[in-house]
Short mmCIF file of C-alpha atoms and ligand atoms in Angstrom, two decimals:
data_model
loop_
_atom_site.label_atom_id
_atom_site.label_comp_id
_atom_site.label_asym_id
_atom_site.label_seq_id
_atom_site.Cartn_x
_atom_site.Cartn_y
_atom_site.Cartn_z
CA UNK A 1 23.74 21.01 -1.80
CA UNK A 2 21.75 19.35 -4.27
CA UNK A 3 22.13 18.78 -8.13
CA UNK A 4 19.24 21.43 -9.40
CA UNK A 5 17.37 19.95 -11.66
CA UNK A 6 15.18 21.10 -14.45
CA UNK A 7 11.73 21.25 -14.72
CA UNK A 8 10.56 17.13 -16.94
CA UNK A 9 7.21 16.42 -18.93
CA UNK A 10 6.46 12.66 -17.17
CA UNK A 11 4.90 10.64 -19.43
CA UNK A 12 1.31 9.77 -19.26
CA UNK A 13 0.45 6.88 -17.34
CA UNK A 14 -1.70 5.43 -19.34
CA UNK A 15 -2.31 5.20 -23.77
CA UNK A 16 -3.53 8.08 -25.41
CA UNK A 17 -6.23 6.32 -27.01
CA UNK A 18 -6.82 5.05 -22.97
CA UNK A 19 -9.82 7.55 -21.80
CA UNK A 20 -11.44 7.45 -24.89
CA UNK A 21 -15.14 8.16 -25.21
CA UNK A 22 -14.99 11.17 -22.82
CA UNK A 23 -11.06 12.19 -24.15
CA UNK A 24 -9.72 11.52 -27.64
CA UNK A 25 -6.59 9.78 -28.03
CA UNK A 26 -5.78 13.41 -30.43
CA UNK A 27 -6.97 15.72 -27.75
CA UNK A 28 -5.34 13.77 -25.34
CA UNK A 29 -1.66 13.32 -27.52
CA UNK A 30 -2.11 18.14 -28.41
CA UNK A 31 -2.91 18.46 -25.01
CA UNK A 32 -0.14 16.93 -23.30
CA UNK A 33 2.10 17.51 -25.84
CA UNK A 34 1.70 20.02 -27.02
CA UNK A 35 0.04 21.91 -23.06
CA UNK A 36 2.25 20.29 -20.31
CA UNK A 37 5.04 20.62 -22.44
CA UNK A 38 5.19 24.66 -23.25
CA UNK A 39 4.04 25.18 -19.18
CA UNK A 40 7.99 23.24 -18.42
CA UNK A 41 9.60 24.13 -21.58
CA UNK A 42 8.35 27.96 -19.91
CA UNK A 43 9.78 26.95 -16.72
CA UNK A 44 13.02 26.76 -17.72
CA UNK A 45 13.43 29.08 -20.12
CA UNK A 46 13.18 31.55 -17.39
CA UNK A 47 15.02 30.03 -14.79
CA UNK A 48 17.95 29.19 -17.60
CA UNK A 49 17.30 34.11 -18.29
CA UNK A 50 17.14 34.82 -14.64
CA UNK A 51 20.23 32.12 -14.46
CA UNK A 52 21.53 34.14 -17.03
CA UNK A 53 21.10 37.94 -14.98
CA UNK A 54 22.18 36.55 -12.08
CA UNK A 55 25.61 35.04 -13.39
CA UNK A 56 25.78 38.79 -15.66
CA UNK A 57 24.40 40.90 -12.13
CA UNK A 58 21.97 42.36 -14.76
CA UNK A 59 18.90 43.09 -14.47
CA UNK A 60 15.17 41.30 -15.00
CA UNK A 61 11.84 42.73 -15.23
CA UNK A 62 11.27 40.36 -11.51
CA UNK A 63 7.51 41.39 -10.99
CA UNK A 64 6.72 40.35 -14.66
CA UNK A 65 9.74 37.23 -14.36
CA UNK A 66 8.17 35.90 -11.20
CA UNK A 67 4.65 36.75 -12.86
CA UNK A 68 4.79 34.50 -15.70
CA UNK A 69 7.87 31.53 -13.06
CA UNK A 70 4.49 31.39 -11.62
CA UNK A 71 1.87 30.33 -14.37
CA UNK A 72 4.18 27.81 -15.68
CA UNK A 73 5.44 26.11 -12.64
CA UNK A 74 1.76 25.91 -11.76
CA UNK A 75 0.79 24.52 -14.97
CA UNK A 76 3.36 21.44 -14.92
CA UNK A 77 2.47 20.93 -11.26
CA UNK A 78 -1.48 20.90 -12.20
CA UNK A 79 -0.81 19.03 -14.66
CA UNK A 80 1.50 16.23 -13.22
CA UNK A 81 -1.48 15.70 -11.15
CA UNK A 82 -4.24 15.67 -13.74
CA UNK A 83 -2.66 12.65 -15.89
CA UNK A 84 -2.67 10.90 -12.92
CA UNK A 85 -5.89 11.73 -11.43
CA UNK A 86 -7.58 9.90 -14.51
CA UNK A 87 -8.03 6.21 -15.53
CA UNK A 88 -9.14 3.86 -18.10
CA UNK A 89 -10.32 2.08 -15.50
CA UNK A 90 -11.26 4.95 -13.82
CA UNK A 91 -15.15 6.30 -12.56
CA UNK A 92 -17.53 4.79 -9.95
CA UNK A 93 -18.29 6.21 -6.36
CA UNK A 94 -14.94 5.87 -4.02
CA UNK A 95 -14.66 3.63 -1.77
CA UNK A 96 -11.73 3.42 1.02
CA UNK A 97 -11.08 6.65 3.50
CA UNK A 98 -11.74 9.03 0.80
CA UNK A 99 -15.39 7.72 0.21
CA UNK A 100 -16.60 8.33 3.69
CA UNK A 101 -14.03 10.91 3.77
CA UNK A 102 -16.26 12.53 1.68
CA UNK A 103 -19.49 11.06 2.90
CA UNK A 104 -19.04 12.90 6.22
CA UNK A 105 -18.55 16.26 4.16
CA UNK A 106 -21.02 16.86 1.94
CA UNK A 107 -24.26 13.86 3.45
CA UNK A 108 -23.22 12.46 0.41
CA UNK A 109 -21.18 11.01 -2.86
CA UNK A 110 -24.03 12.74 -5.08
CA UNK A 111 -23.46 15.78 -3.23
CA UNK A 112 -20.10 17.02 -3.42
CA UNK A 113 -20.55 15.85 -6.86
CA UNK A 114 -23.09 18.22 -8.24
CA UNK A 115 -20.44 20.80 -6.23
CA UNK A 116 -17.27 19.63 -7.97
CA UNK A 117 -19.11 19.36 -11.23
CA UNK A 118 -20.55 23.97 -10.40
CA UNK A 119 -17.08 24.51 -8.95
CA UNK A 120 -15.31 22.58 -12.29
CA UNK A 121 -17.95 24.58 -14.35
CA UNK A 122 -18.49 28.05 -12.61
CA UNK A 123 -14.42 29.13 -12.62
CA UNK A 124 -13.88 31.49 -14.10
CA UNK A 125 -12.59 31.18 -17.56
CA UNK A 126 -9.66 29.14 -17.94
CA UNK A 127 -7.98 26.85 -14.17
CA UNK A 128 -9.24 24.20 -12.47
CA UNK A 129 -11.29 22.70 -10.00
CA UNK A 130 -9.72 21.02 -7.55
CA UNK A 131 -10.32 18.49 -3.91
CA UNK A 132 -8.21 19.48 -1.63
CA UNK A 133 -7.56 18.11 2.00
CA UNK A 134 -7.70 22.00 4.10
CA UNK A 135 -5.18 22.31 6.69
CA UNK A 136 -5.37 22.44 10.27
CA UNK A 137 -9.37 20.94 9.90
CA UNK A 138 -8.23 17.44 7.91
CA UNK A 139 -11.32 18.73 5.69
CA UNK A 140 -12.39 18.29 2.40
CA UNK A 141 -12.13 21.58 0.75
CA UNK A 142 -12.85 22.11 -3.46
CA UNK A 143 -10.70 25.38 -4.83
CA UNK A 144 -11.69 26.78 -7.89
CA UNK A 145 -8.39 28.06 -9.03
CA UNK A 146 -8.45 30.13 -12.14
CA UNK A 147 -5.41 30.21 -14.70
CA UNK A 148 -3.30 28.59 -13.15
CA UNK A 149 -1.57 30.28 -10.26
CA UNK A 150 -5.18 31.92 -8.28
CA UNK A 151 -7.19 31.33 -5.22
CA UNK A 152 -5.15 28.29 -4.13
CA UNK A 153 -4.77 27.80 -0.41
CA UNK A 154 -1.23 27.25 0.26
CA UNK A 155 -0.52 24.01 2.30
CA UNK A 156 -4.14 22.59 1.32
CA UNK A 157 -2.46 19.56 -0.30
CA UNK A 158 -4.39 18.88 -3.92
CA UNK A 159 -5.58 14.75 -3.69
CA UNK A 160 -7.59 15.63 -7.46
CA UNK A 161 -7.48 18.35 -9.70
CA UNK A 162 -9.96 18.44 -13.05
CA UNK A 163 -8.27 21.18 -15.58
CA UNK A 164 -10.95 23.74 -17.19
CA UNK A 165 -9.15 24.99 -19.71
CA UNK A 166 -10.65 24.92 -23.05
CA UNK A 167 -7.61 23.90 -24.57
CA UNK A 168 -8.87 20.74 -21.90
CA UNK A 169 -11.57 19.65 -24.30
CA UNK A 170 -12.22 22.01 -27.87
CA UNK A 171 -11.60 18.84 -29.74
CA UNK A 172 -13.65 16.26 -28.71
CA UNK A 173 -16.05 18.88 -27.25
CA UNK A 174 -16.22 22.50 -29.15
CA UNK A 175 -16.61 25.60 -26.77
CA UNK A 176 -19.09 22.77 -24.22
CA UNK A 177 -17.24 21.89 -20.91
CA UNK A 178 -19.94 21.22 -18.93
CA UNK A 179 -19.68 18.23 -21.51
CA UNK A 180 -16.66 17.21 -21.02
CA UNK A 181 -16.66 17.82 -16.84
CA UNK A 182 -19.87 15.31 -17.00
CA UNK A 183 -17.47 12.92 -18.76
CA UNK A 184 -14.90 13.39 -16.29
CA UNK A 185 -16.66 11.47 -13.75
CA UNK A 186 -15.62 8.15 -16.77
CA UNK A 187 -12.29 8.30 -15.82
CA UNK A 188 -11.50 9.74 -12.16
CA UNK A 189 -8.36 7.84 -11.02
CA UNK A 190 -10.90 7.54 -7.02
CA UNK A 191 -7.66 4.68 -6.44
CA UNK A 192 -5.01 7.71 -6.89
CA UNK A 193 -7.70 9.86 -5.87
CA UNK A 194 -7.20 7.67 -2.38
CA UNK A 195 -3.76 6.69 -1.42
CA UNK A 196 -2.79 10.37 -1.04
CA UNK A 197 -5.26 11.18 1.07
CA UNK A 198 -5.01 8.32 3.18
CA UNK A 199 -0.67 10.07 2.32
CA UNK A 200 -1.24 12.53 3.45
CA UNK A 201 -3.94 12.79 6.90
MN1 LIG B 1 -4.02 21.73 -19.64
#
């Protein structure tokens, strides 16, 4: 049997200041080192609690524990996809298979950008906008993920995510999510998104 592992906080694939001025060093450091780390630690702590209860054959509150676990694992998984979705050399218009795929679906890149932006800006409360590859249809779908785990289509491959929790932008943009989303388009890492698409199509 494979060795049981814990969740690990991945390092950022760039320096904390690499995404300036769209994301400041301070914002990125807090986001990664505090918020993302909290989901990693949260998930590991819940697993430890479940291990203990199972070892002692005692009860735990299954419903609330599973909900809490899903929140933490979802947060960890989405943040792990979010960091490589951006790059200091990002922005612009996607090329390659990704560019063709988006134009085929949306008619133009501008149209995709507009729909994704509207999706990100209108996520209710805290959540994410995600570009995904649909199973069966091989079409792109934009998802609005509420919190870390609601409205996720099972088995759809997530290609790119944008975090619109207020903790992603409050230092740089106060409560102006729209300005933050606008900034994201300057750092989005199309090469990485294209690589993920090509690997899964
Ligand atoms: Mn976040």
